[in-house]
Amino acid sequence: MFNGKNYLRPSTLEEAWTLNQNKNNKIIGGMLWLKMGHKNISTMIDLSDLGLSTIEENDQEFRIGAMCTLRELEEHSGMEQFFSGMIRNSIESIVGVQFRNLATVGGSVYSRFGFSDILTVFMALDSYVELYKGGIIPLEKYADMPYDQDILMRVIIKKRTRKGVYLSIRQTATDFPVLACAVSQNQEGAWKIIYGARPGKALAFESGLPEKPGLSDIEEAIGKLKSWGHFAGNMRGSAEYRKALAEALLRKAIRYTMDMTRA
Amino acid sequence: MEVKIKVNHKNITDNIPADLLLIDFLRKHGFYSVKRGCDTANCGLCTVLIADEPVLSCAVLTARANGSHITTLEGMQKEAEVFGSFMADEGAEQCGFCSPGFIMSVLAMEKEFEKKGITNPSEDQINKYLSGNLCRCTGYMSHTRAIMKYLKRAGGLK
Amino acid sequence: MKIVNTSINKMDSKSLVTGKPVYTDDIAPTNALIVKLLRSPHAHALIKSINKTNAMKVPGIECILTWEDLEQNRFTTAGQSFPEPSPQDRQILDRRLRCVGDPVAIVAGSDEKSVLRAISLIKVEYDVLEPILDFRKAKDNEILIHPEENWEALCQVGADNKKNLCAHEVFEYGDIEGELKACEIVIDEIYHTKANSQTMMEPFCTYTHLDTYGRLSIVSSTQVPFHVRRIAAKALGLPKSQIRVVKPRIGGGFGAKQSVVSELFPAAVTMATGKPAKMIFTRKESFTNGSPRHEMEIHVKLGANMEGDIKAIYMYTLSNAGAYGDHGPTTVGLVGHKSMAIYNHANAYKFDYDVVYTNNPWGGAYRGYGATQGFFALESAINELAVKLNMDPIELRRKNLVQVGEKMTAYYGETLESCALTECIEKAKEMTDWDHKYPCRDMGNDKIRAIGMAVAMQGSGISNLDIASAELKLNDEGFYTLMLGSADMGTGCDTILAQMAAECLECQVDKIIVHGVDTDISPYDTGSYASSTTYITGNAVIKTCETFIEKMIQESAKILHCDNDDLEFDGTRIYQRNGEKQITIKELGNASYLGGHNCISASESFYSPVSPPPFMAGIVEIELDKTTGQVDIIDFAAVVDCGTPINPNLARIQTEGGIAQGIGMALFEDVLYDKEGRMMTDSFMQYKIPSRLDVGKIRVEFESSYEPTGPFGAKSIGEIVINTPAPALASAIYNASKVKLTELPMTSEKILLGMLENEKQDKHDFTGGW
């Protein structure tokens, strides 16, 4: 059972940031993880009043507020169209609608969980995070940063991706992924291949695939994947199994992505 | 801290610990339809509506719900009876412990389908919407039968 | 009348679907002390000392009990008739801790936070001992789980605590060695089934208080109220007369609540403080210290000739009782006795077993109760035999199935009186278009569809042991009260039993009120387990109704001044067969409430010398992705012979629910421990039960036989339904991938790695036959 002494809902980012500098305080996000812990929290900081609950769209990008729920993200028609269902696919297997109505984008991205579907799919797109003090930085860089006390305000996704797919293998339909694979190709034809739930957090695999890969290109990429060395075992699957899945998912993902081009 | 929360159209003012979870607040105030089936936000038994959206009350801070309107099954007795009769006709309530949370989700789903203009939902759409409601007794088939008949009833989905 | 064999709604349905407060935690007094446990972090340890000084200082803490404060009587928490076959091997609190989560101290206080705080402040010194965590190493190990002198086995089950043996037995018929040697083909495999958690949606929960007479009242979510009374009396050192047990609505049980799990801790607190107390297990506790299915390893040797005539079946079972022997000696019996009995024409059978103590959490009763493990093993072996013989598995079974009128060698010599298994198989075959789908079809796009089947049986109550009674009363206005001691745990047995009474009394069910279990007032019933309620309690209801009608006639004869023999009962009145006189049931009821007449009630009990088996055929179609090993269930067709289904809707739901549980067990439900013996799968986040997206389409039909000893021809339904998914899925997976899986769960990982292994061995052939 978690313990929290005080609850505050700051009305400015500065106020929230100041509160968050005390290590005994915690930003509560969607509460889903926090409530399972056994932490003693001095002040629970709720970012609900900071205008971070919207998804804005303009010609260049989508701006997703940290307090947006996964359900809002999943249901967003603009992103559905632009990213051909990739984001929805990455989210719709997460527990259930009631859960996704609470879980926040900020909570997911900040936590940088190994099993995170969201981090995986975002990394396959042109994504940035906006931090209150740290400014706008690429998501890939953020994923590698240590946890700090800055405030994650929003995730920004540039409209540069042309198409992509999100595939995951799960023991049951609503479980964490055993392995997740997000693949995309941007306007210049460059591929991004991200593996999540390796079981470590999402990581880019440099495949070296050309814009229009032939069979031998794919086999070459698979060969590289075999010696990639970033898969490990945990209670959901062995490293050997994940390697075999990684290969299978990559083949499928490339095939599906190229099918999109043809269509 | 003091909170003012509307539950089933009735205002409740209470002095609560800051870390009180909504499920415990609701049960404390006699809304016993809200059940706790797990500790990890995975079973769906504690589903209530906040501003018409289904959420897990085990993962909501009461403090955060301050000022909002909560609906529990106690506040939807008529709707529960109507849909519940379709469940009972299949024997689908079984032990009944997951029924309140499940029925809250079904009623929320119905509203959402209506809002989106989904008049003839597929079993797959229904199962996806309700996948967060676990049931160990029924094997789910009777749920689907009951929902299909319910949505197709006279005066059902428009 | 036509009340039996109709799908009326459950009598409690309206209150359940409208969320009425009918469960234990809903009705517990709000001032009840909150009870929680300090649980052992070690799999095996002795308590050296406990210091509770600081913990007692936490405001709101009422009492902290440790082993020194409580009775040292040994008992079993298995809800079984006395003398229990399960060894008397535990105390409420013990100095020796035998698994992670074993209780160290009971803490009670005014609220949860204070209690948790107090628990964190109790200082315990442990003498940590080496545990036994591999059940294959337990027998005759020098580490003893139960070295205590007052350990006791009340029944001859082959138990020996000095060998870590909870039970051991050998059953043999014919010359097994000789027959196997003579067989042209022998399937020889070892199967491994894991622990499974029942995960009924309502966790274990109990509240206790002292009643007006100073007696201990235990209100609990239990399947076995009368066993709880007896066990609590022994555990607490109280006379049975000082304990009352009440069962409210239960949020599911599946066997988990056939053990005393949460009852004794709040009871001890109430006895120590005189105050009401309540204990609601967390989901985690329900996982780690509930009463899951026993892990088993089953060695099968199945011998046949090349025509597919089964000549010999041998099964050796090693069962993991865990820390305590609850249900250990009895679950194992079903492994062989139920499964082998279906193939009744062999010349020789042998079934022997060892049930061993380990430092894993203790096992208990879970739907299927050993038969499920046995059928996974034997049905898998039968399917493998079909493959080896190049014979359709349906044809192989057809040749070997037990027939009506046969004495079942492996099933205690019982004669089979009713069986529609052949019809079940035929129907399932038709439903699934077996002939076109067997064994598999390549769908392109990496997908293969394949089909697999299994059959099963179970029993209906425990012969000569289970006993049930019912009581019927006539009230004024002519309505009836049906008193029952069986525990409706959501299955709808209150309704089903009322249907039987209504059929006998020729009235509608709304004329009958049913009273759930209260040991102070309900007639005795061993409880709802072993698939006994419809059959055993149902027969008790019929017997009671017969006596009751006689009594109504006797009383009417007095009122009408005529002979008993002249009178008949037609459901609404008692009337003279050849005359004018009559009295309505309403008039009789009203009269019986006035002096000069007698109140009318009857009570009868029933036990059965036999346990007639229900039967079932299950066929599953799967789609397997050969690049990932992922299995999707397309269709599960089940055809059941449960005799007359008393309420077809409820029988159908039992079947659909059992199949879904079986699917979970077969494909992904897996209890995992770390190397210290701590359970890693202790939540719904880590122990995944099927959601509605994981079970595919389940279709159920009935092929009903008529069981002459059953109530209206009925047999049981509750347990058999979980037995076919695992072996049927194993077969379908083999047919799709050529990967033979002998260990549950059959995860995609095992399938994929198996396929890769086959490929290495150049056995790559996904589409061909054999």
PDB file of C-alpha atoms in Angstrom, chain B residues 89-91 94 145, chain C residues 2-8 496 499 642-656 700-702 704 717:
ATOM      1  CA  ASP B  89     -31.740 -14.854 -19.236  1.00  0.00           C
ATOM      2  CA  GLU B  90     -28.394 -16.372 -20.174  1.00  0.00           C
ATOM      3  CA  GLY B  91     -27.366 -17.251 -16.616  1.00  0.00           C
ATOM      4  CA  GLN B  94     -23.049 -16.510 -12.156  1.00  0.00           C
ATOM      5  CA  ARG B 145     -24.963 -13.330 -26.163  1.00  0.00           C
TER       6      ARG B 145
ATOM      7  CA  LYS C   2     -41.927 -28.966 -16.477  1.00  0.00           C
ATOM      8  CA  ILE C   3     -39.656 -27.037 -14.189  1.00  0.00           C
ATOM      9  CA  VAL C   4     -36.713 -29.375 -14.364  1.00  0.00           C
ATOM     10  CA  ASN C   5     -34.788 -29.129 -17.630  1.00  0.00           C
ATOM     11  CA  THR C   6     -35.858 -25.530 -18.198  1.00  0.00           C
ATOM     12  CA  SER C   7     -33.606 -22.487 -18.139  1.00  0.00           C
ATOM     13  CA  ILE C   8     -35.198 -20.329 -15.503  1.00  0.00           C
ATOM     14  CA  ILE C 496     -31.399 -25.741  -9.400  1.00  0.00           C
ATOM     15  CA  GLN C 499     -36.332 -26.315  -9.449  1.00  0.00           C
ATOM     16  CA  CYS C 642     -24.313 -34.598 -17.684  1.00  0.00           C
ATOM     17  CA  GLY C 643     -27.457 -36.703 -17.691  1.00  0.00           C
ATOM     18  CA  THR C 644     -30.514 -34.476 -17.583  1.00  0.00           C
ATOM     19  CA  PRO C 645     -29.398 -30.843 -17.439  1.00  0.00           C
ATOM     20  CA  ILE C 646     -31.644 -29.517 -14.664  1.00  0.00           C
ATOM     21  CA  ASN C 647     -31.155 -25.942 -15.897  1.00  0.00           C
ATOM     22  CA  PRO C 648     -29.664 -26.031 -19.411  1.00  0.00           C
ATOM     23  CA  ASN C 649     -28.549 -22.378 -19.344  1.00  0.00           C
ATOM     24  CA  LEU C 650     -26.651 -22.815 -16.113  1.00  0.00           C
ATOM     25  CA  ALA C 651     -25.156 -26.109 -17.310  1.00  0.00           C
ATOM     26  CA  ARG C 652     -24.027 -24.342 -20.467  1.00  0.00           C
ATOM     27  CA  ILE C 653     -22.345 -21.558 -18.504  1.00  0.00           C
ATOM     28  CA  GLN C 654     -20.594 -24.092 -16.308  1.00  0.00           C
ATOM     29  CA  THR C 655     -19.236 -25.664 -19.471  1.00  0.00           C
ATOM     30  CA  GLU C 656     -18.187 -22.432 -21.145  1.00  0.00           C
ATOM     31  CA  VAL C 700     -21.587 -26.096 -26.165  1.00  0.00           C
ATOM     32  CA  GLU C 701     -24.132 -28.811 -26.880  1.00  0.00           C
ATOM     33  CA  PHE C 702     -25.602 -31.553 -24.737  1.00  0.00           C
ATOM     34  CA  SER C 704     -27.981 -36.289 -22.453  1.00  0.00           C
ATOM     35  CA  ILE C 717     -21.425 -30.770 -14.531  1.00  0.00           C
TER      36      ILE C 717
END
